[in-house]
Tab-separated table of C-alpha atoms and ligand atoms in Angstrom:
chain	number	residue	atom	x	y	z
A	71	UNK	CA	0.000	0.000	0.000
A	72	UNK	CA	1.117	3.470	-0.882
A	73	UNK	CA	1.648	5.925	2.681
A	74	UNK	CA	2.995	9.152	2.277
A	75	UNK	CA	4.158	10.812	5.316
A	76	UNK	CA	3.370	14.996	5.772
A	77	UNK	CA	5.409	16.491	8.316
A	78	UNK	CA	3.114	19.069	9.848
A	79	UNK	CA	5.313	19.610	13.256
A	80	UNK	CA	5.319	22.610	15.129
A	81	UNK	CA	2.509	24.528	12.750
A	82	UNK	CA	-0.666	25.579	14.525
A	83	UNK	CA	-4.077	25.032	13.154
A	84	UNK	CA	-5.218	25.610	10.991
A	85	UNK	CA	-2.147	25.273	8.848
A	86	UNK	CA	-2.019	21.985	9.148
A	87	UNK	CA	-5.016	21.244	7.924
A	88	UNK	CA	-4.104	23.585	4.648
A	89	UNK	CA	-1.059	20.820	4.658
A	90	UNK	CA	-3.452	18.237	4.545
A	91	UNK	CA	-5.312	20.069	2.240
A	92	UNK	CA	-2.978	21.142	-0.180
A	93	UNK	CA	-1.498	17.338	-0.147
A	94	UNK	CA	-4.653	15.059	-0.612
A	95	UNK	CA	-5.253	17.753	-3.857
A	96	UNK	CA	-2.336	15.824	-5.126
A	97	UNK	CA	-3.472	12.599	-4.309
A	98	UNK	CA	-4.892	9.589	-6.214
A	99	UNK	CA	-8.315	8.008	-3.923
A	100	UNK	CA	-6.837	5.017	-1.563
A	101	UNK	CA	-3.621	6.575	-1.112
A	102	UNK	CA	-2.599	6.545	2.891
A	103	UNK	CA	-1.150	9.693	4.141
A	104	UNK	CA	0.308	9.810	7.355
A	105	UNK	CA	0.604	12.997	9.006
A	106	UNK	CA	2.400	14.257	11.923
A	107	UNK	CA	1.600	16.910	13.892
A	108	UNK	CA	2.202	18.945	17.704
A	109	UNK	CA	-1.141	20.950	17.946
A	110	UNK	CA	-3.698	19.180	19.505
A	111	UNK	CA	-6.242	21.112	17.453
A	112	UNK	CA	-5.398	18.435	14.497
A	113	UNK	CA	-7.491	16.347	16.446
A	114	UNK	CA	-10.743	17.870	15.904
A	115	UNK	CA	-9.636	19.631	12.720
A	116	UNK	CA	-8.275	17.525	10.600
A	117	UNK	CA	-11.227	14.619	11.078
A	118	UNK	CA	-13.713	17.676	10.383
A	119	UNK	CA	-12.185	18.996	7.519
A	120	UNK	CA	-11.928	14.889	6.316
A	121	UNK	CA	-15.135	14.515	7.059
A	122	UNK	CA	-16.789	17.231	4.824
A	123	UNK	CA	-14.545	16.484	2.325
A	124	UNK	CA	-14.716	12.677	1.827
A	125	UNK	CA	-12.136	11.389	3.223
A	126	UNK	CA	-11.559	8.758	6.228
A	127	UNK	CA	-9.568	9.139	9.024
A	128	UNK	CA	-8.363	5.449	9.515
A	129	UNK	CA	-6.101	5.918	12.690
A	130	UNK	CA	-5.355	8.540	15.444
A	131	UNK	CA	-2.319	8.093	17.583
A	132	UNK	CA	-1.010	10.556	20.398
A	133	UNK	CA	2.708	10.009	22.310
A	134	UNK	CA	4.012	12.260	24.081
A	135	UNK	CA	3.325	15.673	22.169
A	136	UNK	CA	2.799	14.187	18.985
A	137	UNK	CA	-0.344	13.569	17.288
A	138	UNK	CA	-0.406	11.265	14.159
A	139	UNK	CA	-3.626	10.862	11.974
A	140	UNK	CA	-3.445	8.284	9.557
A	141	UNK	CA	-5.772	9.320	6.516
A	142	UNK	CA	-7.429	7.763	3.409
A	143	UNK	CA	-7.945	9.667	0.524
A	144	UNK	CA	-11.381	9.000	-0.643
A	145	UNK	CA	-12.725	9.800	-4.517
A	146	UNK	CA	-12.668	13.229	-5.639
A	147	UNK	CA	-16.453	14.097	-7.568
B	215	UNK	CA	-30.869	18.285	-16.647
B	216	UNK	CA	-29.805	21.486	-16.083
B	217	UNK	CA	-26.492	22.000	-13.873
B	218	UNK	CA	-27.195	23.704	-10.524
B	219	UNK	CA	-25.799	27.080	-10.680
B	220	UNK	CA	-22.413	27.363	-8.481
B	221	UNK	CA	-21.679	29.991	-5.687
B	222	UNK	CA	-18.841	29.980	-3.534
B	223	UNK	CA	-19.648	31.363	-0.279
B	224	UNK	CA	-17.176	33.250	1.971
B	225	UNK	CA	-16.764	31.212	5.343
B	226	UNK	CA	-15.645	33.436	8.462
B	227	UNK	CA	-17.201	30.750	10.743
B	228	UNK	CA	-19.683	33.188	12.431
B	229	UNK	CA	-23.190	33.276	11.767
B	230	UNK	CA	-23.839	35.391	8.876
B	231	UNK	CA	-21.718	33.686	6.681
B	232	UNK	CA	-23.436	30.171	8.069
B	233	UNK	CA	-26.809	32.138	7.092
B	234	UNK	CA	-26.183	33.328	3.956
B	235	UNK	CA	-24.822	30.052	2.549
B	236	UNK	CA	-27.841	28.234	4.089
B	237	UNK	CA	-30.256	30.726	2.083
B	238	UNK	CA	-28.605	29.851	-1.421
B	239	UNK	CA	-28.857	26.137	-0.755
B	240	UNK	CA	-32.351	26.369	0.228
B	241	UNK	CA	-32.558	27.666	-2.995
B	242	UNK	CA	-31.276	24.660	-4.928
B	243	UNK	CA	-27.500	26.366	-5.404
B	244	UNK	CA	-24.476	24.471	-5.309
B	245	UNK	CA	-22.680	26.662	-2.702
B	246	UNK	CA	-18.557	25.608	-1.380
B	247	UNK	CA	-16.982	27.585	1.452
B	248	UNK	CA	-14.034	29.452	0.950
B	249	UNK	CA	-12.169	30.546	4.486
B	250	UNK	CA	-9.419	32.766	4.217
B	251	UNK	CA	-6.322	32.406	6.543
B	252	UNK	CA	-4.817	35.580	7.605
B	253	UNK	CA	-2.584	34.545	10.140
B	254	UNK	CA	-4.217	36.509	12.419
B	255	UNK	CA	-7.461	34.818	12.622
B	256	UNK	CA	-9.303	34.037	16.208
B	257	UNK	CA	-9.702	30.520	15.054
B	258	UNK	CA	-7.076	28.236	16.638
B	259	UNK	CA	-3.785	28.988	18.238
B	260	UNK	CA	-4.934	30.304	21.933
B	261	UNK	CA	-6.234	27.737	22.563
B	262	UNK	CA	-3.214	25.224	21.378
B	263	UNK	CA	-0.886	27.656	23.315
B	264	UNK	CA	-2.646	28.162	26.868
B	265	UNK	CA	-3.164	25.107	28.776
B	266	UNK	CA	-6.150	26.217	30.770
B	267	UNK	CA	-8.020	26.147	27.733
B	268	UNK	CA	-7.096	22.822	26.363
B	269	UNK	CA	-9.832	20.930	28.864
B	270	UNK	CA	-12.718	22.827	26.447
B	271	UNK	CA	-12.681	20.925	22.821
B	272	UNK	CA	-11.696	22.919	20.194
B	273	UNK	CA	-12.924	23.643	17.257
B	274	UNK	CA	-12.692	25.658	14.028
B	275	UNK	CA	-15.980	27.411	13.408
B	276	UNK	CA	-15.334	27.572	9.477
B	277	UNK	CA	-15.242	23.622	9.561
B	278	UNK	CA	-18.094	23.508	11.616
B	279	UNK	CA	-19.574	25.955	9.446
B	280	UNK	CA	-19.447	24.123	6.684
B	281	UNK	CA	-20.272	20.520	8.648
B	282	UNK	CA	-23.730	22.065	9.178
B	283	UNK	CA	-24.203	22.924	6.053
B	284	UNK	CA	-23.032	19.819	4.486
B	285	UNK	CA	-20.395	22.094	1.742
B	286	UNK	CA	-17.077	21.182	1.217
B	287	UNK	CA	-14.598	24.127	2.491
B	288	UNK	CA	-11.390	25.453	1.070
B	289	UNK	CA	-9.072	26.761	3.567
B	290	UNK	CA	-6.916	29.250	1.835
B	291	UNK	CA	-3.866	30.856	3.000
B	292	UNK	CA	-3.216	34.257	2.588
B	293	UNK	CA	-0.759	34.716	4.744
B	294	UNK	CA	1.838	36.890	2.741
B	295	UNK	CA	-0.505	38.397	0.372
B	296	UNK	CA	-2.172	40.073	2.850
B	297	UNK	CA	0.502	41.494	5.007
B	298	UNK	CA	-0.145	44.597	1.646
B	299	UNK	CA	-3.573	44.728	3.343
B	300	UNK	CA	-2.091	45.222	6.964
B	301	UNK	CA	-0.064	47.525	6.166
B	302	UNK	CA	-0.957	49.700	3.795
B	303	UNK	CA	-4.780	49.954	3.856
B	304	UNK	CA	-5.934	52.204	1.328
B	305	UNK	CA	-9.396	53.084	3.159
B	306	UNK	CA	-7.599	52.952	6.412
B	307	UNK	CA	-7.951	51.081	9.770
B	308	UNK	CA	-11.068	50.583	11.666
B	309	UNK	CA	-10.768	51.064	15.494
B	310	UNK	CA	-7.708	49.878	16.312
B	311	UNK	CA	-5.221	47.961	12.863
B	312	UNK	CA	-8.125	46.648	11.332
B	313	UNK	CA	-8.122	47.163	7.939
B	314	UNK	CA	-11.664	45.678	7.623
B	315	UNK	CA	-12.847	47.604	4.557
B	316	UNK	CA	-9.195	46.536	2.381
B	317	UNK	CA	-9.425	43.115	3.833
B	318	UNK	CA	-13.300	42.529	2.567
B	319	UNK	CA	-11.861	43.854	-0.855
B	320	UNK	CA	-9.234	41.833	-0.795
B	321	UNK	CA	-10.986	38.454	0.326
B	322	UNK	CA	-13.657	39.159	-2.502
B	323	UNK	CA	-11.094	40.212	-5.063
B	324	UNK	CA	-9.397	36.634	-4.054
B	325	UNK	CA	-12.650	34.754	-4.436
B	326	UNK	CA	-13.337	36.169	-7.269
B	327	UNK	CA	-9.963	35.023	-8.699
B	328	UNK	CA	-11.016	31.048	-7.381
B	329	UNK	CA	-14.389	31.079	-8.928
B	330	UNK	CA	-13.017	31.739	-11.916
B	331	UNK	CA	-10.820	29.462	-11.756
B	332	UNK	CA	-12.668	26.642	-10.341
B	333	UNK	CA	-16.412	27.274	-12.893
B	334	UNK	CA	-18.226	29.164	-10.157
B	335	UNK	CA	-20.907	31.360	-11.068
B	336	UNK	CA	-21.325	34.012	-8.535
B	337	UNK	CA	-19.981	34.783	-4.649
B	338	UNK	CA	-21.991	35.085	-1.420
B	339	UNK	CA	-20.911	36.504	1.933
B	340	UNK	CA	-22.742	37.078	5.161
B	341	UNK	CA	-22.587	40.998	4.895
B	342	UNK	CA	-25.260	42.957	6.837
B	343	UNK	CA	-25.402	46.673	5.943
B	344	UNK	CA	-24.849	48.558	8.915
B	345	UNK	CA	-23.815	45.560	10.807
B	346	UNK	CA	-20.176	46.955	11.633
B	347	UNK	CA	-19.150	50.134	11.669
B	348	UNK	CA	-16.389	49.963	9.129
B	349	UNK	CA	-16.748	47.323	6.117
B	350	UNK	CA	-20.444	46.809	6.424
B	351	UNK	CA	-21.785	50.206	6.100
B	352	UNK	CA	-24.562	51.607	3.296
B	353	UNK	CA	-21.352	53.823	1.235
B	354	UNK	CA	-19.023	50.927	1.570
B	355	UNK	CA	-20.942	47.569	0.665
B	356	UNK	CA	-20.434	49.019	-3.070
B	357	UNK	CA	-17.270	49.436	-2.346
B	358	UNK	CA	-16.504	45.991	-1.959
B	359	UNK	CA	-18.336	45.031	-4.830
B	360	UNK	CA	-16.375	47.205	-6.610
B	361	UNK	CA	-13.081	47.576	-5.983
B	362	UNK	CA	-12.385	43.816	-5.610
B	363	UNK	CA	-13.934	43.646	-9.124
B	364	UNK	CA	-16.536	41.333	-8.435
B	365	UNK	CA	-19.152	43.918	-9.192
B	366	UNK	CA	-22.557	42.006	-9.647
B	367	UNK	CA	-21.568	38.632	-8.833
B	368	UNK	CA	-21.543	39.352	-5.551
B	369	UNK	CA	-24.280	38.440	-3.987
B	370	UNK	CA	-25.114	39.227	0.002
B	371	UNK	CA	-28.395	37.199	0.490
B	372	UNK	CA	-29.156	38.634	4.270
B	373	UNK	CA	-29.522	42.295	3.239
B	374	UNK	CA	-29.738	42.086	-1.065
B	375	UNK	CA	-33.370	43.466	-0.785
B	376	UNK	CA	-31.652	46.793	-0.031
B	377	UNK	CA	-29.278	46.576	-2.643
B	378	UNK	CA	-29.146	47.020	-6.181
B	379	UNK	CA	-30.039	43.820	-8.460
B	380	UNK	CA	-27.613	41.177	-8.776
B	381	UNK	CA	-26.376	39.410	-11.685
B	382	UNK	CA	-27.517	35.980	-10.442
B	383	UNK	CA	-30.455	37.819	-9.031
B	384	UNK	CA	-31.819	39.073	-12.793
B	385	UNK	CA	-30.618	36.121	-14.814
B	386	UNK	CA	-33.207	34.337	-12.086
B	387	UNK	CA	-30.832	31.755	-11.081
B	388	UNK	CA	-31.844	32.938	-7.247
B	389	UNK	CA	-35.193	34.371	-6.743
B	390	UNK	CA	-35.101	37.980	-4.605
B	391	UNK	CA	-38.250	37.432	-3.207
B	392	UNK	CA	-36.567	34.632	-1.058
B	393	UNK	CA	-33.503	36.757	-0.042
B	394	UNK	CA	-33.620	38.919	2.926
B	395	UNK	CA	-33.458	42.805	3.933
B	396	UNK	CA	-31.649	42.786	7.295
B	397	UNK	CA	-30.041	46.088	8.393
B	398	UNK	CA	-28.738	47.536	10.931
B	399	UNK	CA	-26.426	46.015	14.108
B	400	UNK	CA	-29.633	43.714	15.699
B	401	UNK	CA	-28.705	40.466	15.654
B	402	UNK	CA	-32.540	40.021	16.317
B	403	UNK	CA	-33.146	38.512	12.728
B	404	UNK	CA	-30.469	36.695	12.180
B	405	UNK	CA	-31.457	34.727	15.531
B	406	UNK	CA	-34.400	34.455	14.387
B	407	UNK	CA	-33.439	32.841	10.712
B	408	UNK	CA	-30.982	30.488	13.471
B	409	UNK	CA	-33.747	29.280	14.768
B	410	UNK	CA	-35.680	28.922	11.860
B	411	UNK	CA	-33.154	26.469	10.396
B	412	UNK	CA	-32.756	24.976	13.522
B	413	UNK	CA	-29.142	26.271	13.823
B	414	UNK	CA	-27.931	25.715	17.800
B	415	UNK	CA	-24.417	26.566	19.172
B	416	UNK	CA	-22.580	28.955	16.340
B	417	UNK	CA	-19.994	31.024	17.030
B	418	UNK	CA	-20.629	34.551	17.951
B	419	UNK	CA	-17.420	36.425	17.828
B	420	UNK	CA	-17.704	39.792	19.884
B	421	UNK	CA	-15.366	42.071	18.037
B	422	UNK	CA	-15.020	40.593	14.472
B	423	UNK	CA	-12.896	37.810	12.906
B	424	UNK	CA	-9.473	38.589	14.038
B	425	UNK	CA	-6.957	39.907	15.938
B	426	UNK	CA	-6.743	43.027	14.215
B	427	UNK	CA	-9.502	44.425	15.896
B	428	UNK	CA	-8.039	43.924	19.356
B	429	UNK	CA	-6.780	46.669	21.205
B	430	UNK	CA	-4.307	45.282	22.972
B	431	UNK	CA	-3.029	43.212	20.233
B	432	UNK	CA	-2.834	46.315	17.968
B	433	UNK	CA	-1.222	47.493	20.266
B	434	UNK	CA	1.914	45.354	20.614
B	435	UNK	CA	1.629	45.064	16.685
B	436	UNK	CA	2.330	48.863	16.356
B	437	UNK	CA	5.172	48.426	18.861
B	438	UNK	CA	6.915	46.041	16.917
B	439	UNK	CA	6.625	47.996	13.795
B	440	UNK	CA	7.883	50.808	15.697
B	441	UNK	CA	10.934	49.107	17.557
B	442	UNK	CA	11.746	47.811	14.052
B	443	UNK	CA	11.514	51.201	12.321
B	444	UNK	CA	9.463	49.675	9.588
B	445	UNK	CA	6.492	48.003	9.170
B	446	UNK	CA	6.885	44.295	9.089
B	447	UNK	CA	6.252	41.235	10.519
B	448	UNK	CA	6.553	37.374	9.508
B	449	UNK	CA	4.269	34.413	10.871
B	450	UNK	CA	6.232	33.915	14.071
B	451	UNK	CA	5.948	37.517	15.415
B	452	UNK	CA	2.110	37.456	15.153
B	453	UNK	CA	1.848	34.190	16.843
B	454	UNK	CA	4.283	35.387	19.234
B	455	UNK	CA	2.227	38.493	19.937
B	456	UNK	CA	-0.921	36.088	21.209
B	457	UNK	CA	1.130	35.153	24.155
B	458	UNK	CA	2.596	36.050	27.517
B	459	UNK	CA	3.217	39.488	28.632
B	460	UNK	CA	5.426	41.592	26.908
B	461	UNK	CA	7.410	43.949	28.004
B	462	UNK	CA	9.683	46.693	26.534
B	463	UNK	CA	12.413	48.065	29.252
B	464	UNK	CA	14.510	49.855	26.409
B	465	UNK	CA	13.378	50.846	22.651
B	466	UNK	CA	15.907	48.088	21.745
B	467	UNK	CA	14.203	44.612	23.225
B	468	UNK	CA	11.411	43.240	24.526
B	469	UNK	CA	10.544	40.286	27.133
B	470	UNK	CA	8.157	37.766	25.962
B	471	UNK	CA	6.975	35.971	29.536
B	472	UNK	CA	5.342	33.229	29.721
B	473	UNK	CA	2.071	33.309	31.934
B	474	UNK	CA	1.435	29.778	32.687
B	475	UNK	CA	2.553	26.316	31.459
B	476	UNK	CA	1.066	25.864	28.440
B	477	UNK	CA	2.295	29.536	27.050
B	478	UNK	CA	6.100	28.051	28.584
B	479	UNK	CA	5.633	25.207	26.320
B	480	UNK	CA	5.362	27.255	23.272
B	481	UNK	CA	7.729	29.674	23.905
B	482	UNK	CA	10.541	26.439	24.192
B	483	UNK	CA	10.168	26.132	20.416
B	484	UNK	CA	12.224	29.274	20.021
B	485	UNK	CA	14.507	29.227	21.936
B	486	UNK	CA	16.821	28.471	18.919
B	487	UNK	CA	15.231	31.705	17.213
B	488	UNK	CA	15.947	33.838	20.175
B	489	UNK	CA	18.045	34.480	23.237
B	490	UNK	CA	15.546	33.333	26.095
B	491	UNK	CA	16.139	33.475	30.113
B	492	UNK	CA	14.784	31.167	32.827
B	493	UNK	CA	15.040	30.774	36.867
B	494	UNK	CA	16.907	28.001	38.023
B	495	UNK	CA	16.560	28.607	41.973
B	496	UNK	CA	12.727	28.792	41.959
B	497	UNK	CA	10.202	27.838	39.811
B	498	UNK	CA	9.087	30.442	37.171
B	499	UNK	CA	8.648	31.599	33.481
B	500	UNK	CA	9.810	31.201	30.566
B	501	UNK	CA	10.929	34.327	28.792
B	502	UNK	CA	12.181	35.402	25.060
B	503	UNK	CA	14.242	37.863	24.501
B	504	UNK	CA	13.565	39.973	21.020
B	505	UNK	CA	15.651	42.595	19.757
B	506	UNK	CA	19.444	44.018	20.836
B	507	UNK	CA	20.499	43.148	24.401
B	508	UNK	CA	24.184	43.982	26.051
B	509	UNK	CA	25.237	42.825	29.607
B	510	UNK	CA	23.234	45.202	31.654
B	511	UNK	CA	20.247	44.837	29.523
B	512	UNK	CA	20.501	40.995	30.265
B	513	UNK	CA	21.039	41.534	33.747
B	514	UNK	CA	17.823	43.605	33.859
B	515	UNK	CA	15.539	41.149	32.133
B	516	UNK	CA	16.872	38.575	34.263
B	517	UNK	CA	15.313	40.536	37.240
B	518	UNK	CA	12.263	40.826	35.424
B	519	UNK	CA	11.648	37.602	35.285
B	520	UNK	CA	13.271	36.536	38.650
B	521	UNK	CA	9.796	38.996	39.445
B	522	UNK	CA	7.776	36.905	37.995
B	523	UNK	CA	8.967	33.969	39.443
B	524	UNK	CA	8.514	32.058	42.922
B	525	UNK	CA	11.263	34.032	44.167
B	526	UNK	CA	10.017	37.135	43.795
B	527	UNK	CA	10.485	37.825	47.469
B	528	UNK	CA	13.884	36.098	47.931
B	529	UNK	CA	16.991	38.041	48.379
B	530	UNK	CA	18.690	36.263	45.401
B	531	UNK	CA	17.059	34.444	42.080
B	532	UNK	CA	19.920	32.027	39.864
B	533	UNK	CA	18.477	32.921	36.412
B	534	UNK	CA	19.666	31.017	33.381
B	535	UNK	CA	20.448	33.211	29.896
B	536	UNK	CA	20.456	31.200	26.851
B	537	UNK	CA	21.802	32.484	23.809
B	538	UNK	CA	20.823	31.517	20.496
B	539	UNK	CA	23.150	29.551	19.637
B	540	UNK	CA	23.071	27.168	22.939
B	541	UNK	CA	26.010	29.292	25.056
B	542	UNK	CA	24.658	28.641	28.558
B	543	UNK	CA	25.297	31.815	31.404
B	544	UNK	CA	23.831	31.623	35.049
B	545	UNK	CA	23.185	34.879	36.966
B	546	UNK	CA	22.564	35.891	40.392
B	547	UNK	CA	19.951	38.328	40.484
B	548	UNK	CA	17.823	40.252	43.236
B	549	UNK	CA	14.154	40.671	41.466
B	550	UNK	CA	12.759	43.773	40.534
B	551	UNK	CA	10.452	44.804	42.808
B	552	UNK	CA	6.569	46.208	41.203
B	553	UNK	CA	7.064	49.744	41.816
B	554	UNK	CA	10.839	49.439	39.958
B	555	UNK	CA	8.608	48.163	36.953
B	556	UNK	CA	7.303	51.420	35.378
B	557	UNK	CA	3.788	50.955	33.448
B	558	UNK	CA	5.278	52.087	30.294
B	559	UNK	CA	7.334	49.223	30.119
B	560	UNK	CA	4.238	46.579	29.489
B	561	UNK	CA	3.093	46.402	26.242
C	169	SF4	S1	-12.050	41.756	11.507
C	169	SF4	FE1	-10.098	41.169	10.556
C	169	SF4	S2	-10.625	39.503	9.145
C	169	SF4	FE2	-12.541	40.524	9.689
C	169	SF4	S3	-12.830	42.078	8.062
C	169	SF4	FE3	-11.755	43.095	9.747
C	169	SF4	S4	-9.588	42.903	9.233
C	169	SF4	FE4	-10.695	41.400	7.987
């Protein structure tokens, strides 16, 4: 499977959900992208922003001060 | 079958815009949200910096915005196109730096540029005439339409009934009839239209939808454009002017001081960017250090923030100056006491 990792460290939000965004625009439907971030504001942010835009969140993780959201790039229209 | 006719509708996150985009899809129009990031938007940031507000969830109102209505939103960043804006607003700044009525311009002017290029027919936003004292006034709304060249494909379904005819207005792809006439700085009717839709729980910014109409933020905005002779400013400084206290003993630095945890925790991150000081001996802040320092000037912001540490009673505080590039120096300092701080010196 094809994961792409998006380094989204130390930004606060909303930029990294322009990040995710700007990437997913790039990317085919079923790739994985993997993206790492410090604001804890991904956490309700980037699964909204997935949410209205078709695309699933498929994994949340959280260690110390890092947040990574593991997302699946559903079909454009 | 005929194509629904495409608006994209201007997303602050507040109600109006929530309102306006809910009246053109009750009206059978395709409508996205575009939200504009300034960098100095309310959304976000506070809340990822201070800890005390970490307990309450978070969330951006432009993405819940656009949840409710069920649109896809484009986030847009702005961030260096619009520092023109900031500083040199052509119709001036509202009550403190907001350049409200050059920022609307712009933000139309940009959405004009997307529908265009994404096959969009017209643009909505949440305007109210009268509604704020600056951008949303009876002289200016034309303005807007105007000057950001969107002329009459810009649509303001809350208050078009006072306006002139629209283009997607006469070509009947909305009917006027169903658009609304609200005026004025009630909120009254736009409650009411809320509750209508059965709307609970939107945002309701006091001031307006950033920074830039904060006093005390405009504030330490003009003194940085001032201690830096120009007008200026990149990302980091208007993050770093959301937190702590700041403090300017001489025209040549400033203390950035943390105020609780959370605020310490940010600060940390640039500590590579600039020269920061902390207390060893007792518990205490976290402060940066922006602009030219020598010895003494060191010595002084290390009594500062001995001050605003545990120790602000002892005899002695062991403060710890970092510079930039990692050099380590410990000082012995006795802290300042509050009537050695003059007022001038807080930002
Ligand atoms: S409050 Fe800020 S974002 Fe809103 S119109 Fe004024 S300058 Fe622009």
């Amino acid at each position: 499977m094809n994961r792409i990792e998006l380094d989204c460290r130390r930004l606060l939000c909303p930029m990294p959900v322009i990040r995710v965004q700007n990437r997913v625009a790039e990317l085919e439907a079923g790739v994985v992208l993997e993206v790492y971030c410090t604001d804890p504001g991904v956490l309700n942010d980037v699964p909204a922003w997935c949410r209205i835009n078709g695309h699933k969140v498929i994994e949340t993780r959280s260690e110390s001060g890092l947040y990574v959201l593991v997302i699946e790039v559903g079909e454009s229209e | 079958m005929n194509q629904p006719r495409k608006a994209a509708a201007l997303i602050s996150g507040g109600l109006d815009s929530l309102l306006a985009a809910k009246v053109m899809l009750e009206q059978g129009i395709h409508v996205e949200g575009i939200n504009f990031y300034t960098g100095f938007c309310v959304e976000g940031h506070t809340h990822a910096i201070r800890k005390k507000d970490q307990k309450k969830p978070k969330r951006n109102n432009a993405l819940w915005v656009a949840e409710q209505l069920g649109i896809k939103l484009h986030i847009i960043d702005i961030v260096e196109q619009y520092k023109e804006v900031v500083f040199n607003p052509k119709h001036g700044y509202g009550a403190n730096l907001n350049p409200c009525l050059d920022c609307k311009i712009f933000m139309v002017s940009k959405a004009l540029e997307w529908i265009k290029a994404n096959g969009f027919d017209f643009i909505i936003t949440g305007e109210v005439i009268g509604q704020r004292p600056m951008s949303q006034r009876k002289e200016t709304l034309p303005v807007v339409a105007g000057e950001s060249g969107a002329e009459n494909l810009l649509l303001r379904p809350l208050c078009a009934k006072n306006l002139p005819e629209t283009l997607p207005e006469s070509a009947g792809w909305v009917d006027r009839e169903r658009l609304f006439d609200f005026s004025g700085r009630s909120r009254k009717p736009q409650m009411a239209l809320a509750q209508r839709y059965g709307f609970e729980d939107y945002a309701q910014p006091a001031g307006g939808c950033c920074f830039l109409t904060d006093a005390q933020y405009s504030v330490k905005l003009a003194d940085l454009w001032k201690a830096r002779g120009r007008k200026q400013y990149e990302m980091d400084d208007i993050m770093l002017l959301k937190v702590g206290r700041h403090l300017r003993p001489t025209p040549d630095f400033k203390l950035i001081i943390s105020r609780e945890e959370g605020e310490g925790n940010f600060l940390q991150g640039y500590r590579k960017q600039f020269p920061s000081l902390r207390t060893i001996s007792h518990p205490g802040p976290l402060a940066l250090i922006d602009g030219k320092v020598d010895d003494q000037d060191i010595e002084l912001a290390a009594r500062l923030i001995a001050r605003y540490s545990q120790g602000r009673e002892a005899e002695q505080v062991e403060v710890e100056y970092t510079a930039t590039n990692g050099e380590l120096r410990s000082l012995e300092v006795s802290p300042l006491k509050p009537h050695e701080i003059p007022e001038e010196w807080f930002i």
